[in-house]
Short mmCIF file of C-alpha atoms and ligand atoms in Angstrom, two decimals:
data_model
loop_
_atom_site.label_atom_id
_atom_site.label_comp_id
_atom_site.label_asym_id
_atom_site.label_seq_id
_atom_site.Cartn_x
_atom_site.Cartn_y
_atom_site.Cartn_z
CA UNK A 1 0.00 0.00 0.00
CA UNK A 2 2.57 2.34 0.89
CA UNK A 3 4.82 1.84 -2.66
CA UNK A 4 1.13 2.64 -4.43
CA UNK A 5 0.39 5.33 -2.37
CA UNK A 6 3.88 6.89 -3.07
CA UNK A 7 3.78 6.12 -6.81
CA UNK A 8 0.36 7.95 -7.08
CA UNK A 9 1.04 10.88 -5.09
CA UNK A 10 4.26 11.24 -6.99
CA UNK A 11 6.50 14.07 -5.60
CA UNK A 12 4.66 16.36 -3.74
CA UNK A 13 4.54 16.19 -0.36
CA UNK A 14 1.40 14.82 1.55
CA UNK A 15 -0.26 15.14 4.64
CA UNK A 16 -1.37 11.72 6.40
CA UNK A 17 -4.35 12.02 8.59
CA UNK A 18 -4.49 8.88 10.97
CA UNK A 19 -7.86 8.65 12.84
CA UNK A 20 -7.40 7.80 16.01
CA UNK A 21 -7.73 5.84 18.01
CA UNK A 22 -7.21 2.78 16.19
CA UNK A 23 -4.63 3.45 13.37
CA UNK A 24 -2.14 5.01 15.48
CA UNK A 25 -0.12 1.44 15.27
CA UNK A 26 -0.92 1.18 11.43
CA UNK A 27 0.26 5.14 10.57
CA UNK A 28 3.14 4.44 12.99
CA UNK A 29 4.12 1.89 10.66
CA UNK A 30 2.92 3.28 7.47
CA UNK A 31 4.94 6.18 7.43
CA UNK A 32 7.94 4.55 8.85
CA UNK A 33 7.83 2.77 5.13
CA UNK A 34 6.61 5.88 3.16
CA UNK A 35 10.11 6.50 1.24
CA UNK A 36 9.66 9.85 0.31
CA UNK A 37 9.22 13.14 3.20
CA UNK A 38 5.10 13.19 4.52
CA UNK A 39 3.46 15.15 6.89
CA UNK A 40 1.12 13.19 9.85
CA UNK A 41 -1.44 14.72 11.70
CA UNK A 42 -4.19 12.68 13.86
CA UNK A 43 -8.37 13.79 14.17
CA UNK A 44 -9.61 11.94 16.73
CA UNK A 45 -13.65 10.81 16.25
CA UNK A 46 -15.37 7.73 18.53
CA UNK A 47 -17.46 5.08 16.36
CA UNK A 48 -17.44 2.50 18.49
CA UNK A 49 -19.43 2.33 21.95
CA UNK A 50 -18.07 -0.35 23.78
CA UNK A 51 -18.22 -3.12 21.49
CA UNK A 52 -20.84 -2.40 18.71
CA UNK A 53 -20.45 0.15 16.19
CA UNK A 54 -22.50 2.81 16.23
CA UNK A 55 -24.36 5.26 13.99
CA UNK A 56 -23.03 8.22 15.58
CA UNK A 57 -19.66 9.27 15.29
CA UNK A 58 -18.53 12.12 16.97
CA UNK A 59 -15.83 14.19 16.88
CA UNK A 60 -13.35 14.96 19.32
CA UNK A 61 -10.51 16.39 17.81
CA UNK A 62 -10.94 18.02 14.58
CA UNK A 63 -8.20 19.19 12.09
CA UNK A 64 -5.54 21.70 13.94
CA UNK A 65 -3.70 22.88 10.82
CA UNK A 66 -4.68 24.27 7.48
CA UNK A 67 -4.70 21.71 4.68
CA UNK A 68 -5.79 24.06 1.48
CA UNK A 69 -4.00 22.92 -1.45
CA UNK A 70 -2.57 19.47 -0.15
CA UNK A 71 -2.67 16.07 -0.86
CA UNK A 72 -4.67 14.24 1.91
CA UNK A 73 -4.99 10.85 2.57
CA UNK A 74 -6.85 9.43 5.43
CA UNK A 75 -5.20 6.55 6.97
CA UNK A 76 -7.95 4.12 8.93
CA UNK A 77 -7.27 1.24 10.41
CA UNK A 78 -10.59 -0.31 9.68
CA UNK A 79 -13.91 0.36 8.01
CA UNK A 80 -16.30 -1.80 8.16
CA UNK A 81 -20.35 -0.08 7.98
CA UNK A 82 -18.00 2.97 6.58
CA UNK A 83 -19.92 5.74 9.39
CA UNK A 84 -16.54 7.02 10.11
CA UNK A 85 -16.16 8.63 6.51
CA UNK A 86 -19.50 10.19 6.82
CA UNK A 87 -17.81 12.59 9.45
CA UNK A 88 -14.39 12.22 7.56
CA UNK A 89 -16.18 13.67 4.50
CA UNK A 90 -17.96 16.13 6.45
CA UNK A 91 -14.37 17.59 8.36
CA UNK A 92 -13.24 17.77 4.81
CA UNK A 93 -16.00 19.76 2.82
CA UNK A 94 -14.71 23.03 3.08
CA UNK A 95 -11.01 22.49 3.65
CA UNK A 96 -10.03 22.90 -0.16
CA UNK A 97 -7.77 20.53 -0.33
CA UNK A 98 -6.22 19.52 -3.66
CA UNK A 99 -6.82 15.92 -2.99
CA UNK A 100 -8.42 13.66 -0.68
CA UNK A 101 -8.21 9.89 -0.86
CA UNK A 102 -8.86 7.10 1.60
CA UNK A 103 -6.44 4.24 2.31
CA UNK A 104 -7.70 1.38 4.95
CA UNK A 105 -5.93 -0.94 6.38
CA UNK A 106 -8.62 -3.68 6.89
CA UNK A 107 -11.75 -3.68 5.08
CA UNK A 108 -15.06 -5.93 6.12
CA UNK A 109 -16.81 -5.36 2.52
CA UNK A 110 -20.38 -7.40 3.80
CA UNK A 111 -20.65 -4.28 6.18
CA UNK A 112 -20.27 -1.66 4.37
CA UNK A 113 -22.81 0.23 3.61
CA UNK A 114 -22.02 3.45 1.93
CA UNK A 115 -20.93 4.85 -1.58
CA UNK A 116 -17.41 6.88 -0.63
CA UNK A 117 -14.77 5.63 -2.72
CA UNK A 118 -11.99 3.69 -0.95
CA UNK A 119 -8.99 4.09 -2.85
CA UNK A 120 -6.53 1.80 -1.18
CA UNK A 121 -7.50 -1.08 0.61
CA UNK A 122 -4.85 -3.39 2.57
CA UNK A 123 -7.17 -6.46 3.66
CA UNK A 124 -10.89 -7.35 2.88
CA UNK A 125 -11.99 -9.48 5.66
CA UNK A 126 -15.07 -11.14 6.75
CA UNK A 127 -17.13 -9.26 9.00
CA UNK A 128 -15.74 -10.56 12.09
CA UNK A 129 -14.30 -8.27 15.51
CA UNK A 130 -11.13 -8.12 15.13
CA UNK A 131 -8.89 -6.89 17.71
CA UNK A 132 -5.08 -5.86 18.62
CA UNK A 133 -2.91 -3.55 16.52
CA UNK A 134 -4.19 -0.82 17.54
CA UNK A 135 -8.05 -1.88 17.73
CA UNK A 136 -9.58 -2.56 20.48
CA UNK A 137 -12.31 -4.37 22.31
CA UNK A 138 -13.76 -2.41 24.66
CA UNK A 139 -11.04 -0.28 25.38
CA UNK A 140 -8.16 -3.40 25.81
CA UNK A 141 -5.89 -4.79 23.64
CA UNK A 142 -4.75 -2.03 20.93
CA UNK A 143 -1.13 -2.79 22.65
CA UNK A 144 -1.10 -5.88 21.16
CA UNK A 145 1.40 -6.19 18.42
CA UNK A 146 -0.91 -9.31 16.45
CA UNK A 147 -4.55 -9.15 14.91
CA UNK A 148 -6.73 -11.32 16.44
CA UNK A 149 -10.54 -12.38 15.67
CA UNK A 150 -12.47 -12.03 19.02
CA UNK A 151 -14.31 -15.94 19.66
CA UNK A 152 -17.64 -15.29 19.77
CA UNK A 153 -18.29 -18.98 20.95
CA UNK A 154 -18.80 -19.78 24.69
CA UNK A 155 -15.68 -21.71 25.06
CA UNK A 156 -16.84 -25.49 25.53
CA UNK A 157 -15.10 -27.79 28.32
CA UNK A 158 -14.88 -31.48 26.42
CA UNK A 159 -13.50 -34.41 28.43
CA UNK A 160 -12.49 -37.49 26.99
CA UNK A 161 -13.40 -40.07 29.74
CA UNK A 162 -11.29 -42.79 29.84
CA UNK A 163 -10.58 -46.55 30.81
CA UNK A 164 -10.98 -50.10 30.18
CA UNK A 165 -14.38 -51.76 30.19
CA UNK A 166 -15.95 -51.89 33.59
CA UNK A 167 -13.63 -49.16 35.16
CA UNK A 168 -17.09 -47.20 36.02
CA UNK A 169 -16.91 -44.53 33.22
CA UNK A 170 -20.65 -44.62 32.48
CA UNK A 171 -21.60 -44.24 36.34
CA UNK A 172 -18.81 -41.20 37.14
CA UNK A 173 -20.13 -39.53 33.42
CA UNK A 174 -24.11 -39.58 34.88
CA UNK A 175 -22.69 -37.35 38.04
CA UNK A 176 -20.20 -35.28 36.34
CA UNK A 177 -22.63 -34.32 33.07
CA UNK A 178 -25.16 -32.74 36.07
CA UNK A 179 -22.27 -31.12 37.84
CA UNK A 180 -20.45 -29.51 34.66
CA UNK A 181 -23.80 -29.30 32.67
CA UNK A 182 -22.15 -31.22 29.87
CA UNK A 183 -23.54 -33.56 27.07
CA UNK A 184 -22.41 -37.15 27.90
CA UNK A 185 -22.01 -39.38 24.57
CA UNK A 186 -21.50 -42.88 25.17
CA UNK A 187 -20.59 -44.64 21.67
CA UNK A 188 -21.31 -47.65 23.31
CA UNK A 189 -24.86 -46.86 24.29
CA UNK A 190 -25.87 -44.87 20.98
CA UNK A 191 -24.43 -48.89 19.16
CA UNK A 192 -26.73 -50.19 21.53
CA UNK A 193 -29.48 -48.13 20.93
CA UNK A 194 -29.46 -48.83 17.35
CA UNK A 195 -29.18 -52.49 17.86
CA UNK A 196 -32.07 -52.32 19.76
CA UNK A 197 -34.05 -50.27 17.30
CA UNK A 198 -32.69 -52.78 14.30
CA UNK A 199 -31.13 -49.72 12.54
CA UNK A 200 -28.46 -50.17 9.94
CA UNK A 201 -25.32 -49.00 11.92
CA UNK A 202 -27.11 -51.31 14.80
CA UNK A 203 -26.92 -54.24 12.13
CA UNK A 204 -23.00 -53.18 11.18
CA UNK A 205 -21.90 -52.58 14.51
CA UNK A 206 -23.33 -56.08 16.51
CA UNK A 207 -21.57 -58.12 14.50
CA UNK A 208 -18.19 -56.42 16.33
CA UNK A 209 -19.35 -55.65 19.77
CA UNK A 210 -21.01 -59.65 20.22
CA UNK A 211 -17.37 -60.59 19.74
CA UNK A 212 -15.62 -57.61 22.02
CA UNK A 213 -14.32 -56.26 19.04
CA UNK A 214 -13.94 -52.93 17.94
CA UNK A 215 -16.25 -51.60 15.52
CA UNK A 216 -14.78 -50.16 12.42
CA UNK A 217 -13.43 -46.34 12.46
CA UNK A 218 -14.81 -44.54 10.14
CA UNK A 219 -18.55 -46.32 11.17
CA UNK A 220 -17.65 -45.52 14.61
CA UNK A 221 -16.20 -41.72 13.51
CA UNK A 222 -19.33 -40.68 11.56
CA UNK A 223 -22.09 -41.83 14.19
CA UNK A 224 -19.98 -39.49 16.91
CA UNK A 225 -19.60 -36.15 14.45
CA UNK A 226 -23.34 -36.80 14.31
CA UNK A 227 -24.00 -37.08 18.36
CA UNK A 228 -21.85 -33.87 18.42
CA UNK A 229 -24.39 -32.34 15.26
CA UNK A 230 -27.20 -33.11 17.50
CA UNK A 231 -26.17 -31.06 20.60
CA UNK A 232 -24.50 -27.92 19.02
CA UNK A 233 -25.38 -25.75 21.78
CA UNK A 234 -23.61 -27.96 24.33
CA UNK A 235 -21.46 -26.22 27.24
CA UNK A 236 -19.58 -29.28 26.36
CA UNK A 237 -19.04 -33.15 26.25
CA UNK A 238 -18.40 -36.20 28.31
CA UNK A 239 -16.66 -38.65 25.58
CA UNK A 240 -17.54 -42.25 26.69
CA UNK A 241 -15.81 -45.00 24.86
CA UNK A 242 -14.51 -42.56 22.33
CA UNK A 243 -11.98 -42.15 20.71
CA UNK A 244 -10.70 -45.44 21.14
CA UNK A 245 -7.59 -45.54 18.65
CA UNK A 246 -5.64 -42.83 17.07
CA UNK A 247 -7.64 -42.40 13.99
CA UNK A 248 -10.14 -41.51 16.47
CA UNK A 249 -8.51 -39.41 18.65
CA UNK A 250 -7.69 -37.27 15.34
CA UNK A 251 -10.95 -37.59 13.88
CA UNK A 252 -12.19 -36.00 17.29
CA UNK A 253 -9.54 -32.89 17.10
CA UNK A 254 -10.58 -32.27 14.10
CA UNK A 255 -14.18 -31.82 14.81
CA UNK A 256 -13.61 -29.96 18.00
CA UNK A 257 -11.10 -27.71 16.06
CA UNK A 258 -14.20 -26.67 13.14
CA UNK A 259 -16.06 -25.55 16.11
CA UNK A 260 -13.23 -23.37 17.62
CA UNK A 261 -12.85 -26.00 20.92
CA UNK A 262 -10.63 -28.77 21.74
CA UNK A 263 -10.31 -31.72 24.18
CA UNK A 264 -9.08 -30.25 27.65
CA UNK A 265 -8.69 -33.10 29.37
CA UNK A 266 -8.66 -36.92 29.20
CA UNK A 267 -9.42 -38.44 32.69
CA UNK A 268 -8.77 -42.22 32.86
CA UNK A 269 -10.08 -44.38 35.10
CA UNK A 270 -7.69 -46.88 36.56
CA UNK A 271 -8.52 -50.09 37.70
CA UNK A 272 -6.83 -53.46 38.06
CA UNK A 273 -7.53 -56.21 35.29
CA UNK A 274 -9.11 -58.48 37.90
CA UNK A 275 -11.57 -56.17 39.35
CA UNK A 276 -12.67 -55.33 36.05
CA UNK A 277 -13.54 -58.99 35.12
CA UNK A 278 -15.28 -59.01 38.52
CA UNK A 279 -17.52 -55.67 38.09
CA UNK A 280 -18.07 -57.02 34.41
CA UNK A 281 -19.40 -60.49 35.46
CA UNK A 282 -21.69 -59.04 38.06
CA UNK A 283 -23.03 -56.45 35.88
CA UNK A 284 -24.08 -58.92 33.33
CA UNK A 285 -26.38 -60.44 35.79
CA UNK A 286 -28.72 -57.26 35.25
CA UNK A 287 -27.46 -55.67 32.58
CA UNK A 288 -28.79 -58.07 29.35
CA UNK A 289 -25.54 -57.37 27.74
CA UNK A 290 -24.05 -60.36 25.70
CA UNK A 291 -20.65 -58.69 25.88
CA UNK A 292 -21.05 -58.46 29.58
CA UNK A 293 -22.41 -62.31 30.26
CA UNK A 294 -19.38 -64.07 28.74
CA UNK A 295 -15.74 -63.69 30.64
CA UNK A 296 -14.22 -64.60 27.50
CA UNK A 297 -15.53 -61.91 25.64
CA UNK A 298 -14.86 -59.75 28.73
CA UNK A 299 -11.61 -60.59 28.49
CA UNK A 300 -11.36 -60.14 25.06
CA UNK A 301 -12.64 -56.36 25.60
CA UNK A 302 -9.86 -55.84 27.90
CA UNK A 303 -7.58 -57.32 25.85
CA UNK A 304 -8.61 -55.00 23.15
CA UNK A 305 -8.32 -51.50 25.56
CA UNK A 306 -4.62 -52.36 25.84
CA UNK A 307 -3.61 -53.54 22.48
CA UNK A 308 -5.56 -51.06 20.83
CA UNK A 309 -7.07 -48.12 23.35
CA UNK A 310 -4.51 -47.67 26.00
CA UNK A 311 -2.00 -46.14 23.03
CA UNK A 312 -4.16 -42.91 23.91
CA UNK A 313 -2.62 -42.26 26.78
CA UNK A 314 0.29 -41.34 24.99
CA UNK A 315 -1.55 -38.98 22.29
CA UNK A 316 -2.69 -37.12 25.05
CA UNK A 317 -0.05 -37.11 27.31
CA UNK A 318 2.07 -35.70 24.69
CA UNK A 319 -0.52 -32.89 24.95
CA UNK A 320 -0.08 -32.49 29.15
CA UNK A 321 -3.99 -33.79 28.52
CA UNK A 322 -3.53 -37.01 30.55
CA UNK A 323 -5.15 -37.83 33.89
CA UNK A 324 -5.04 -40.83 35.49
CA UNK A 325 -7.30 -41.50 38.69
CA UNK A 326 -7.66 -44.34 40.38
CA UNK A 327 -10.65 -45.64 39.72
CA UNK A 328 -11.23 -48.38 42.78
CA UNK A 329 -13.21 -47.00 46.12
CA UNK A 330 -16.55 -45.93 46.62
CA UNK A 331 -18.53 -43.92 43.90
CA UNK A 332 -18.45 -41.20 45.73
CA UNK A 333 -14.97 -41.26 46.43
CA UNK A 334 -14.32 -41.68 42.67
CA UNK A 335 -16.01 -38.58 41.74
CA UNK A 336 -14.16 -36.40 44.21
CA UNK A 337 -11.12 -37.61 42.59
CA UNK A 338 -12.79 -36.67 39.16
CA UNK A 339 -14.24 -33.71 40.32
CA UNK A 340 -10.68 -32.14 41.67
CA UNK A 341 -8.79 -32.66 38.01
CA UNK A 342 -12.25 -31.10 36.10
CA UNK A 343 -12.00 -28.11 38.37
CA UNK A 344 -8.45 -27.50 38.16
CA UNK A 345 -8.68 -27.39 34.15
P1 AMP B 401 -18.69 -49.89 25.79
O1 AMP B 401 -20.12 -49.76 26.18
O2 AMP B 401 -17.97 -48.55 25.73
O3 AMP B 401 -17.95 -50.91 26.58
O4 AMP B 401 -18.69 -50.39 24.26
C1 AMP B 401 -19.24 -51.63 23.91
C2 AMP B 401 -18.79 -52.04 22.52
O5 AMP B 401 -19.22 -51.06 21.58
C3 AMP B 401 -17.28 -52.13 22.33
O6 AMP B 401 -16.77 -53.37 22.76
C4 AMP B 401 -17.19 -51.97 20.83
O7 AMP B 401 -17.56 -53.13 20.13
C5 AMP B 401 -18.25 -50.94 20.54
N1 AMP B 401 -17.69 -49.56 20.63
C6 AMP B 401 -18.02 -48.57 21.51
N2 AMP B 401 -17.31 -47.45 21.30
C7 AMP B 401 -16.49 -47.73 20.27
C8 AMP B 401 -15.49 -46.99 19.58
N3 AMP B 401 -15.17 -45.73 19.94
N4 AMP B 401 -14.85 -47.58 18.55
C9 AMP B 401 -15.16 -48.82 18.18
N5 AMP B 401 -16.05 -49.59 18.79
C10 AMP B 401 -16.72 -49.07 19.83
#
């Protein structure tokens, strides 16, 4: 912007007029690059009120020095509805000046909403808030050196809850969704669900689970992005049985990352083999599951967490994401131990 600038304005010299607040960091700049002698001078009018931009700008500092004759351009740092050049035009009127033109650093071209020529744009962007470099969000961060896009998302809290079969993930997820005011998702239970209702995916996916295998990823992967679908205004989620391998785990990021979140935290359950097996067999006395009735296929489950599952640890480890609790004591006791990692996230 600045080489065009100088090329069109040729040799004579011209006067910058930053409007401040905001493009004090962008003129600082600007005619730190300008190759050729400039004059910079500031007017000083308020379009935003708090947060939203408003209809009325005012102005509190007008032009201090005559400009008949000279070559103006207006340096902004942003113009998005394009108010701020109502008043711009208005200062200008009857100055005389030979020229005036408008350069803008950013430029959100959805909002704009009037006729006035701009004649050099640096950025169109989407109309998003955008903050730092000299604009500001409510009154903070015009120090800051980067541009940043405010999140306009509620920022989620999703857990990945985590260990072998029978390690009590589905009884600690029932307290903790009611205490965090999260969505729990249980892969398990929506598979069981549709096996129940004879759906397709119920068809696909008992063929796997009768045996304690895992059901295939990209089945497994699709029927999640769609439990998250269901529940986009969710504070959050409890992740119950998923991810379960690393194709997974990524699968998961990903989705998290298109809505602006991530995975905080994955709290795993620990519990000794033996227990497990114990818990499992006594559960499948009430419980009507065939995976839960057989120790064999118990077995087989647990098998499967460690030659398949328990790799996650080290995904999100890698991440500082890793949280083991031990997972043998009372209920109670259990979620205390749960309850102390959540709230220290
Ligand atoms: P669970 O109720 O979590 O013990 O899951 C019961 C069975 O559902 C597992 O043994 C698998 O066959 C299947 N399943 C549940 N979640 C997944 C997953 N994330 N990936 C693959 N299979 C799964």
């Amino acid at each position: 912007m600045v080489d065009q600038i100088s090329d069109d304005l040729g040799d004579e010299i011209p006067v910058f007029v930053g409007i401040l607040n905001g493009s004090f960091m962008f003129v600082s700049d600007f005619v730190k690059k300008y190759p050729k002698p400039c004059e910079v001078t500031f007017i000083k009018l308020a379009s935003y009120e708090g947060v939203k931009s408003t209809e009325d700008i005012q102005r509190l500092i007008g032009l201090t020095q005559d400009l008949s004759g000279r070559e103006v351009v207006i340096l902004e740092d942003i113009i998005d509805s394009g108010n701020t050049l109502v008043e711009v035009h208005r200062i200008f009127k009857n100055e005389n000046v030979k020229s005036l033109k408008i350069a803008t650093l950013f430029y959100k071209p959805e909002a704009y909403k009037k006729d006035f020529k701009l004649d050099y744009i640096g950025i169109k962007i989407p109309t998003k808030f955008i903050v730092g470099y000299g604009l500001d969000y409510d009154g903070l961060g015009r120090d800051l050196p980067e541009v940043y896009q405010l999140q306009t998302t509620q920022p989620m809290t999703n857990l990945v809850l985590f260990g072998p079969p029978g390690a009590g993930k589905g009884t600690q997820a029932d307290f903790l969704k009611e205490k965090y005011n999260l969505v729990h998702i249980s892969t398990g239970d929506v598979f069981r669900y549709n096996i129940k209702n004879e759906t397709a995916l119920g068809m696909l996916a008992k063929s796997f689970m009768d045996k304690g295998e895992l059901v295939p990823d990209q089945v497994t992967i699709d029927m999640l992005n769609e439990e998250v679908e269901k529940n986009a205004d969710a504070n959050g989620f409890i992740f119950d049985g998923f991810p379960r391998t690393n194709a997974q785990a990524e699968a998961l990021d990903k989705l998290l990352k298109d809505k602006d979140s991530q995975i905080n935290a994955m709290v795993a359950l620990e519990v000794d083999d033996e227990v497990l097996v114990g818990r499992l067999l006594k559960r499948g006395e009430t419980s009507g599951r065939a995976d839960d009735a057989d120790e064999s296929i118990i077995r087989n489950r647990i098998k499967q967490y460690y030659s398949k599952t328990a790799i996650l640890k080290d995904y999100y480890s890698s991440q500082n994401k890793y949280f083991g609790v031990d997972g043998v004591g009372n209920i109670e006791e259990i979620t205390v131990r749960l309850s102390a990692v959540i709230d220290n996230l």
